[in-house]
Short mmCIF file of C-alpha atoms in Angstrom, two decimals:
data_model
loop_
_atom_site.label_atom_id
_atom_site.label_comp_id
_atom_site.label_asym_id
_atom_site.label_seq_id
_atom_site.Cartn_x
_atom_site.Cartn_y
_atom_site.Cartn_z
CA UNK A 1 -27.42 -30.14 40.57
CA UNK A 2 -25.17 -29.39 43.93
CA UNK A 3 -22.54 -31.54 44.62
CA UNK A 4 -20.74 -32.00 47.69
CA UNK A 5 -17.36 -32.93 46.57
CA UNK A 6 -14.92 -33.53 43.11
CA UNK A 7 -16.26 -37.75 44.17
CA UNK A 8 -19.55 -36.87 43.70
CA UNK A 9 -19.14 -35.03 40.48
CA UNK A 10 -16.59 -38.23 38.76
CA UNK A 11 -19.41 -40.27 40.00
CA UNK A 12 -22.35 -38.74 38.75
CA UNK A 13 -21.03 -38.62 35.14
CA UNK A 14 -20.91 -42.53 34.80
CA UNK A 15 -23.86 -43.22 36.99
CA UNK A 16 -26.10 -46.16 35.56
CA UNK A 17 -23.89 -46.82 32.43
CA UNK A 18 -23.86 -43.04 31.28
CA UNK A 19 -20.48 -41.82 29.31
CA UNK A 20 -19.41 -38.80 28.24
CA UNK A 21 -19.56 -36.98 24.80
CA UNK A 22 -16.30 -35.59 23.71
CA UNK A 23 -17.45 -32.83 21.35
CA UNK A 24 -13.89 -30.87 22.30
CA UNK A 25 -12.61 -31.05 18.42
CA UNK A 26 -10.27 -28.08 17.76
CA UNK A 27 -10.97 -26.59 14.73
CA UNK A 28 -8.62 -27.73 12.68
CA UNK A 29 -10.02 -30.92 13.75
CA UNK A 30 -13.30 -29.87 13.58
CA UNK A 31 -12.51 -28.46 9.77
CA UNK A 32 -11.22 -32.37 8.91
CA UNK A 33 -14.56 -34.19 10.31
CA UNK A 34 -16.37 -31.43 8.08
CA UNK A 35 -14.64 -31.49 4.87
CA UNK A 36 -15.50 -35.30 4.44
CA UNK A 37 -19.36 -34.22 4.72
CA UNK A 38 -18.51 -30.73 2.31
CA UNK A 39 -19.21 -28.47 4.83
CA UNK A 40 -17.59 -25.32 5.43
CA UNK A 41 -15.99 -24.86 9.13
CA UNK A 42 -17.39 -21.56 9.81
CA UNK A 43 -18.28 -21.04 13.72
CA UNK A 44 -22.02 -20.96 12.73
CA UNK A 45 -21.73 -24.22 11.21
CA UNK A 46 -19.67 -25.86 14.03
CA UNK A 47 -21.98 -23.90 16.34
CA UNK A 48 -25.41 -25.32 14.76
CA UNK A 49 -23.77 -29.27 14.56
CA UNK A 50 -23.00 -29.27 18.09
CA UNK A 51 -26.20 -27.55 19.21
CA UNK A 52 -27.77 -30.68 17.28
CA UNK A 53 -25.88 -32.99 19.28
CA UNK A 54 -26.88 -31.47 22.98
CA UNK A 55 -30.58 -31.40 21.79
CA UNK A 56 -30.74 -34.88 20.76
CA UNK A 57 -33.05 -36.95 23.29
CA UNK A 58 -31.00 -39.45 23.52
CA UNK A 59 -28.56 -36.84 25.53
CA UNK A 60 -30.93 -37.60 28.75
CA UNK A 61 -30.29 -40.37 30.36
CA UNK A 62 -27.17 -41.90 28.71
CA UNK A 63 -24.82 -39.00 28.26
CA UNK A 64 -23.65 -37.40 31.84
CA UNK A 65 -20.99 -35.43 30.51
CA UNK A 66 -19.70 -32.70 27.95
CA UNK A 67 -16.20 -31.97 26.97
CA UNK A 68 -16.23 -28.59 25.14
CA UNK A 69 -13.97 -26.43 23.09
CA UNK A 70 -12.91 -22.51 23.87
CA UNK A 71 -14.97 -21.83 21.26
CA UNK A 72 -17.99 -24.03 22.27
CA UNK A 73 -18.59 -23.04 26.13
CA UNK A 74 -18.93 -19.35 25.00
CA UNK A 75 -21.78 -20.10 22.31
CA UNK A 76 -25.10 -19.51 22.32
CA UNK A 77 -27.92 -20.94 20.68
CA UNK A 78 -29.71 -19.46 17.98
CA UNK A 79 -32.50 -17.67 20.35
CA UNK A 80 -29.78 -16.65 22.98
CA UNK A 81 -29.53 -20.05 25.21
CA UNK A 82 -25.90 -20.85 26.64
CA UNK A 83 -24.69 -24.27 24.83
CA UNK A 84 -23.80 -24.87 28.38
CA UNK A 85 -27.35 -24.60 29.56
CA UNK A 86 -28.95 -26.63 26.97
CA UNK A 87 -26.45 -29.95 28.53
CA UNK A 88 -27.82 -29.30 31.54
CA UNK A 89 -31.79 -29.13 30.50
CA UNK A 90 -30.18 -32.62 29.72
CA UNK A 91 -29.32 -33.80 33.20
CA UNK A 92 -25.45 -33.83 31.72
CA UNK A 93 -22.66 -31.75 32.90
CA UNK A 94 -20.08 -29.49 30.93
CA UNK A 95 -16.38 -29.74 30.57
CA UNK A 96 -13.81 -28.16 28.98
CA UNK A 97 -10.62 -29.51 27.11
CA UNK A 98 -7.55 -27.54 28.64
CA UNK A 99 -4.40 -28.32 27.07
CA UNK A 100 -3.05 -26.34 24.09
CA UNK A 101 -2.24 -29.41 22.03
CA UNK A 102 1.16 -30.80 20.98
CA UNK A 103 4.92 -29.94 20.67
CA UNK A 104 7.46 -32.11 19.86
CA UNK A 105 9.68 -33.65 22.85
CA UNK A 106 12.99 -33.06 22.95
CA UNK A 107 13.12 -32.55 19.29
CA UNK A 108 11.45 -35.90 18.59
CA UNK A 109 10.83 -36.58 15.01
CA UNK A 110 7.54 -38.51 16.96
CA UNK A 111 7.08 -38.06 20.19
CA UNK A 112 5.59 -35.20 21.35
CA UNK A 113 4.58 -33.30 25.13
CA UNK A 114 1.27 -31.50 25.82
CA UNK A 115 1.58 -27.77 25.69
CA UNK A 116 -0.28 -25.34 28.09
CA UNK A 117 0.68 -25.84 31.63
CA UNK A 118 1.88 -22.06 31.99
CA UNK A 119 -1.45 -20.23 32.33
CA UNK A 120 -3.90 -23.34 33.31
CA UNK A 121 -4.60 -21.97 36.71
CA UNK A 122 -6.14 -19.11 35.06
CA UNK A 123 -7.93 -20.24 32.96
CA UNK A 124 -9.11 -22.94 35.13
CA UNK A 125 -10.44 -19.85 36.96
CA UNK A 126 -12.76 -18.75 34.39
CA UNK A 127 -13.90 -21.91 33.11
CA UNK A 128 -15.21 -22.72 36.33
CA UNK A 129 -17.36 -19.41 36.24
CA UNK A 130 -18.56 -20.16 33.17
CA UNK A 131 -20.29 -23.71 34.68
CA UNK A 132 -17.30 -26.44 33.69
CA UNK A 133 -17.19 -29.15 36.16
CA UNK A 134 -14.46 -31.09 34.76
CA UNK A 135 -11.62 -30.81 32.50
CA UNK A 136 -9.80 -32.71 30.32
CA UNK A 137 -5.79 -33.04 29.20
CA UNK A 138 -4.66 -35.13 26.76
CA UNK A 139 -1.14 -36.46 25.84
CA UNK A 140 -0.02 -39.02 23.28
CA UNK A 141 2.17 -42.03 23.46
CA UNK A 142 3.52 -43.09 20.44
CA UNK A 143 5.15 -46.63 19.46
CA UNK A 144 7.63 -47.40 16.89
CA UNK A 145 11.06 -48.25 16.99
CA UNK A 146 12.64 -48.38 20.77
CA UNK A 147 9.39 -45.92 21.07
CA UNK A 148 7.84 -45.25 23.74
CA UNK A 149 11.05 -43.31 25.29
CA UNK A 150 10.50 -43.71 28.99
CA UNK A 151 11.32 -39.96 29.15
CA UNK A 152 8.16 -39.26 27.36
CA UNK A 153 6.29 -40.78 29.29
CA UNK A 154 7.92 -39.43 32.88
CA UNK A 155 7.17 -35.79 30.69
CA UNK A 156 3.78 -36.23 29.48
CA UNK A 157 2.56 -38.47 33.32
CA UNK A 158 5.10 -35.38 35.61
CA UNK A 159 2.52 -32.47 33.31
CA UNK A 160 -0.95 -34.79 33.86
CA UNK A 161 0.03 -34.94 37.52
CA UNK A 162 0.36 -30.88 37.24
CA UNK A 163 -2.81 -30.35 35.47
CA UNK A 164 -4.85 -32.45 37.90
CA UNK A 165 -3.66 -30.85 40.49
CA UNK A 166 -4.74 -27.36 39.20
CA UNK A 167 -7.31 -28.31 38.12
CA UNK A 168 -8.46 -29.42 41.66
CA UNK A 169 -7.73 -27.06 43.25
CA UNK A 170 -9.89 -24.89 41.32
CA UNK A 171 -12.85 -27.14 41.97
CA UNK A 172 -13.40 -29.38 38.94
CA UNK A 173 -12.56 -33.21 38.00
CA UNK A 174 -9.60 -33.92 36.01
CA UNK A 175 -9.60 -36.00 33.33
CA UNK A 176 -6.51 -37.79 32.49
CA UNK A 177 -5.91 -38.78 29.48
CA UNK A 178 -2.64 -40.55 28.28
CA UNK A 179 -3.81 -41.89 25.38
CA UNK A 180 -1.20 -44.64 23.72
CA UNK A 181 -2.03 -44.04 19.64
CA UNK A 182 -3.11 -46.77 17.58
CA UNK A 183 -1.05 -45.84 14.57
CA UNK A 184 1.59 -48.42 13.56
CA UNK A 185 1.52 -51.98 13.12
CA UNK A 186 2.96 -52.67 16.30
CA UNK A 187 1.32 -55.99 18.28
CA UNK A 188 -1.09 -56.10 21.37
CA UNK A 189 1.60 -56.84 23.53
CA UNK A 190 3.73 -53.78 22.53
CA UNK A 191 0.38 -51.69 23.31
CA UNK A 192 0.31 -53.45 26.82
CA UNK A 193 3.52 -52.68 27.42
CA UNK A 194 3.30 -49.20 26.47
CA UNK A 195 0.20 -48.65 28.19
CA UNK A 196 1.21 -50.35 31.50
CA UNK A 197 4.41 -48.35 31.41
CA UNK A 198 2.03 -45.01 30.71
CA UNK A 199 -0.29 -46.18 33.68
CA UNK A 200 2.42 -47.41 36.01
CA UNK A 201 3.88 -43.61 35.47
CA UNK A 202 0.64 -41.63 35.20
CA UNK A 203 -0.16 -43.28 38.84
CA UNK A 204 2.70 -42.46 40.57
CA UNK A 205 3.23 -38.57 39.22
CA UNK A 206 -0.59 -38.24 40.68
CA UNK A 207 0.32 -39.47 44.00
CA UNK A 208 3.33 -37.47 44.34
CA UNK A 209 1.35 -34.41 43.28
CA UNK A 210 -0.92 -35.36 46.18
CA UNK A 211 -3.27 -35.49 43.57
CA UNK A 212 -7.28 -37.13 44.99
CA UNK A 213 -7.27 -39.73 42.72
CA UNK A 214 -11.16 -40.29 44.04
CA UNK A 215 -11.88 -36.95 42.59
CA UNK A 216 -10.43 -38.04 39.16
CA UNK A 217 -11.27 -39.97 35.92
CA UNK A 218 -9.05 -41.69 33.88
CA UNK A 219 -9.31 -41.52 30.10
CA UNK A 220 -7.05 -44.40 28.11
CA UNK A 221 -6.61 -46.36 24.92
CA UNK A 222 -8.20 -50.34 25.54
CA UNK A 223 -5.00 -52.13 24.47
CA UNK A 224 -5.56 -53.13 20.93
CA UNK A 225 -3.15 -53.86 18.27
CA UNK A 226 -1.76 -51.16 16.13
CA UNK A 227 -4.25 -49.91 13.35
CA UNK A 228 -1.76 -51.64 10.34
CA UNK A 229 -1.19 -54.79 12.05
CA UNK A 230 -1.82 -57.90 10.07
CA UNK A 231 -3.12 -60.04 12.73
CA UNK A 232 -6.80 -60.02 13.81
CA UNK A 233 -7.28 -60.08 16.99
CA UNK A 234 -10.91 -61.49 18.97
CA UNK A 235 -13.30 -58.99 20.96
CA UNK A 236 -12.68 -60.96 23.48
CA UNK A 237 -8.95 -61.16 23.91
CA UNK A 238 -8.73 -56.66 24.10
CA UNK A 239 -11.13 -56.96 26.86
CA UNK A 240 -9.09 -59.31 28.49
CA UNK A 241 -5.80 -57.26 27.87
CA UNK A 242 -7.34 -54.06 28.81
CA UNK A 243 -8.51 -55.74 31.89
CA UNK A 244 -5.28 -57.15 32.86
CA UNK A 245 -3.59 -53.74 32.29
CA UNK A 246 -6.02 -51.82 34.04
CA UNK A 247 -5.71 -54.01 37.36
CA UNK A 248 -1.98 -53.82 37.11
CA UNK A 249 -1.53 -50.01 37.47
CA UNK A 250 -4.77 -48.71 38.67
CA UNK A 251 -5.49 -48.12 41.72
CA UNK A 252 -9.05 -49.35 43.48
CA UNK A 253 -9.85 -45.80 44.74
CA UNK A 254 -10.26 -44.33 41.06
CA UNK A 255 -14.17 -44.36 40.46
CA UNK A 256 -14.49 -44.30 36.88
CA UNK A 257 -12.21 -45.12 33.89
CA UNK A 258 -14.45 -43.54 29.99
CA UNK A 259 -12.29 -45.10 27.83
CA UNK A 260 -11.19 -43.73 24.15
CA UNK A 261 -12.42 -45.07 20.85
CA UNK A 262 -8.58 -43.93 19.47
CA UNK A 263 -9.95 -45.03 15.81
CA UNK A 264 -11.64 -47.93 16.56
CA UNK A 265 -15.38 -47.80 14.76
CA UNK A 266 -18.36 -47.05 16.13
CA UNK A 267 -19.60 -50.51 16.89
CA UNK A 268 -16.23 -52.05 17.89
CA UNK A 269 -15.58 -49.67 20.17
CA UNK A 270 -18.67 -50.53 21.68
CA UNK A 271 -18.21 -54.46 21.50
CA UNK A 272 -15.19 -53.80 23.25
CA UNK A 273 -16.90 -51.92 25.91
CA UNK A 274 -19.35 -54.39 26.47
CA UNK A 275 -16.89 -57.43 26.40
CA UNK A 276 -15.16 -55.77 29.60
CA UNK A 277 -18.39 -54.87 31.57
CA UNK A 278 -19.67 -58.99 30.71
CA UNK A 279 -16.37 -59.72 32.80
CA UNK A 280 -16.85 -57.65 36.05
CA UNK A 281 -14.49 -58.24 38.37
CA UNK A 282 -13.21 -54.67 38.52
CA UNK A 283 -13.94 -51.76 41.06
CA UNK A 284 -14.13 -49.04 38.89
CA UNK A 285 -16.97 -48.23 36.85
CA UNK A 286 -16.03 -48.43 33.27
CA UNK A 287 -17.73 -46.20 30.56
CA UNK A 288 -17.31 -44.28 27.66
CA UNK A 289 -15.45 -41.20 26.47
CA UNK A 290 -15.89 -40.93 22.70
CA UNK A 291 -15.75 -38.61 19.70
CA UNK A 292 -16.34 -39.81 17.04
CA UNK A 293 -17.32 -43.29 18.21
CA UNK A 294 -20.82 -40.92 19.06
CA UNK A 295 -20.88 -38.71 16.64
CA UNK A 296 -19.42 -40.60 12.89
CA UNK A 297 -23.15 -41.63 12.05
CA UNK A 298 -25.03 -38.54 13.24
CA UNK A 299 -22.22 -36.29 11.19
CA UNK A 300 -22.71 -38.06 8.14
CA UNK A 301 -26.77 -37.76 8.95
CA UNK A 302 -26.88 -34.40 8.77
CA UNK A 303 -24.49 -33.12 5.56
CA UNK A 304 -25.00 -29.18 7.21
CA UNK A 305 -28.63 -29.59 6.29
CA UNK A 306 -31.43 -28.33 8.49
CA UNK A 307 -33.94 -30.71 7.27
CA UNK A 308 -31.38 -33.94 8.39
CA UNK A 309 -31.11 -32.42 11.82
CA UNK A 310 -33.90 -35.09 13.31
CA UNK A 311 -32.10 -38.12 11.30
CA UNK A 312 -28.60 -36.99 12.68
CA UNK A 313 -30.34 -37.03 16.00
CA UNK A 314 -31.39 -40.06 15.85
CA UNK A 315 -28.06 -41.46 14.71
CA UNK A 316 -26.65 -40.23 17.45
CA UNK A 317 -29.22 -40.99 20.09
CA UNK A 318 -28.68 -44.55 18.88
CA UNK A 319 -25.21 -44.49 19.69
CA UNK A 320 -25.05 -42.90 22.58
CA UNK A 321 -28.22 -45.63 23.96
CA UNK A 322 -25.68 -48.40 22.61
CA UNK A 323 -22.77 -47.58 24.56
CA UNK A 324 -24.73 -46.89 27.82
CA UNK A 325 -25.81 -50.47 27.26
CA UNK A 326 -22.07 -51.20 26.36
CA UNK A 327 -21.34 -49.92 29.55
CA UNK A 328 -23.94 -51.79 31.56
CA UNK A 329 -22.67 -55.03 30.02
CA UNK A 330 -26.21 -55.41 28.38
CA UNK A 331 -25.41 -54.84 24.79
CA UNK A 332 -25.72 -57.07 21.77
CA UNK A 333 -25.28 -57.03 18.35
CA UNK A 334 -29.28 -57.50 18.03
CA UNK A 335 -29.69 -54.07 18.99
CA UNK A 336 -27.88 -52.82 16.10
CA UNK A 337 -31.07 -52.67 13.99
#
């Protein structure tokens, strides 16, 4: 696969409703998502359940892109094969998660800034000869009392805008990710508001870093309410919100927006998805970006077991065939079978 430029790459990963797999779990994390199945985190283990993942079928055609961990893009398979290699045998392309997680900002009891700015060039370097075509950086938003601090979010959009950059410049797509956390039980208009502040920010760090924002992706939240609040709120009214947000601070030159699942369920995250794509109306294509949104059924499919590997294949080649759907605008609860 030879691409031409960082456009061709963004675009290739969300071609024909395609998403992308986030399978970049540190291992703490990846030691959490385990212990609820009783599985010890060893690297084997994390090894073989992410090998099951890139071999599913359902990896062809509906998944264009990896994020990886350190740890992952230097594995091998059991007979020798690069991890890497076996997402391309799959048409999909790898990435690599490049921040160094959080620290607290400014001695914030909650808010925190993304760590690992200082040697990113380097590494950049090297993941780039090891096959990544894009990257990924994550900060958080948090919202609570007089929270978000709008010094935060300068922080966490002025470090995106740096990472991009870098990331550029060493030949690979940027992901940006300013994800606005569902925990609370604030309303869906405090998440728009956070979020459009986070956007509005995000946005204008990029352009001052002379960032090519058509050689970028954009990974958010969908403006929900917070995970505690009492209020249910329709399908249909987040898809609006997101919508609203999204053509309020981003610009028409951006070619793909994967959104988060940030909690939400497997299926809701992909009602959601689909609620925004029956819209239209937009010019970016909007897809997928999820962890465990993908991978919840497929996890608790296999339980470390050898013999469940097909089943856990299959729950994830569901998933990932759902939210391509999702991201077509062609999905229904029908399929759900």
């Amino acid at each position: 696969m030879n691409f031409s430029n960082l456009n061709s790459i963004a675009c290739y990963i969300v071609e024909n409703g395609k998403g992308i797999l986030a399978a970049d779990e540190s291992n703490p994390t990846c030691k959490k998502r385990f212990d609820t199945i009783s599985v010890e985190s060893t690297e084997k283990n994390r090894r073989d359940y992410r090998q099951l993942l890139f071999q599913a079928e359902g990896m062809l055609d509906n998944i264009g892109g990896v994020i990886l961990f350190d740890e992952t893009i230097r594995q091998n398979t059991n007979d020798g094969t690069p991890l890497v290699d076996l997402i391309k045998q799959k048409e999909a392309l790898p990435g690599i998660k490049v921040d160094k997680g959080l620290a607290p900002f400014e001695n914030s009891d909650i808010e925190k800034v993304t760590q690992g700015i200082e040697d990113l060039d380097a590494r950049c370097a090297e993941y780039f000869k090891m096959g990544a075509l894009f990257t990924k950086w994550r900060a958080v938003i948090s919202i609570g009392n007089n929270l978000p601090s709008q010094g935060c979010i300068e922080e966490n959009a002025k470090l995106l805008a740096r990472y991009a950059k870098t990331v550029q410049k060493n030949n690979m797509v940027p992901i940006v990710e300013p994800e606005v956390l569902m925990d609370g039980s604030h309303s869906i208009e405090e998440c728009y508001d956070a979020t459009s502040r986070t956007l509005k920010s995000l946005f204008q760090n990029l352009e001052e870093e002379n960032v090519d924002i058509t050689g970028t992706i954009l990974k958010p939240n969908m403006v929900t309410p917070g995970s505690e609040h009492q209020e249910k709120i329709g399908v249909e009214t987040v898809a609006k919100e997101t919508l609203r947000c999204l053509h309020e601070c981003v610009p028409g030159n951006l070619p793909a927006i994967t959104f988060l699942s940030g909690g939400q369920s497997e299926t809701v995250s992909t009602e959601h998805l689909d609620a925004m794509n029956k819209i239209g109306g937009f010019p970016w294509k909007l897809s997928f970006s999820y962890g465990r949104a993908l991978q919840a059924g497929a996890l608790k499919a296999w339980l470390g077991k050898s013999e469940n590997v097909d089943t856990a294949q299959s729950a994830f080649s569901h998933r990932a065939l759902m939210n391509k759907k999702a991201a077509l605008g062609q999905w229904s609860k029908d399929l759900e079978v």
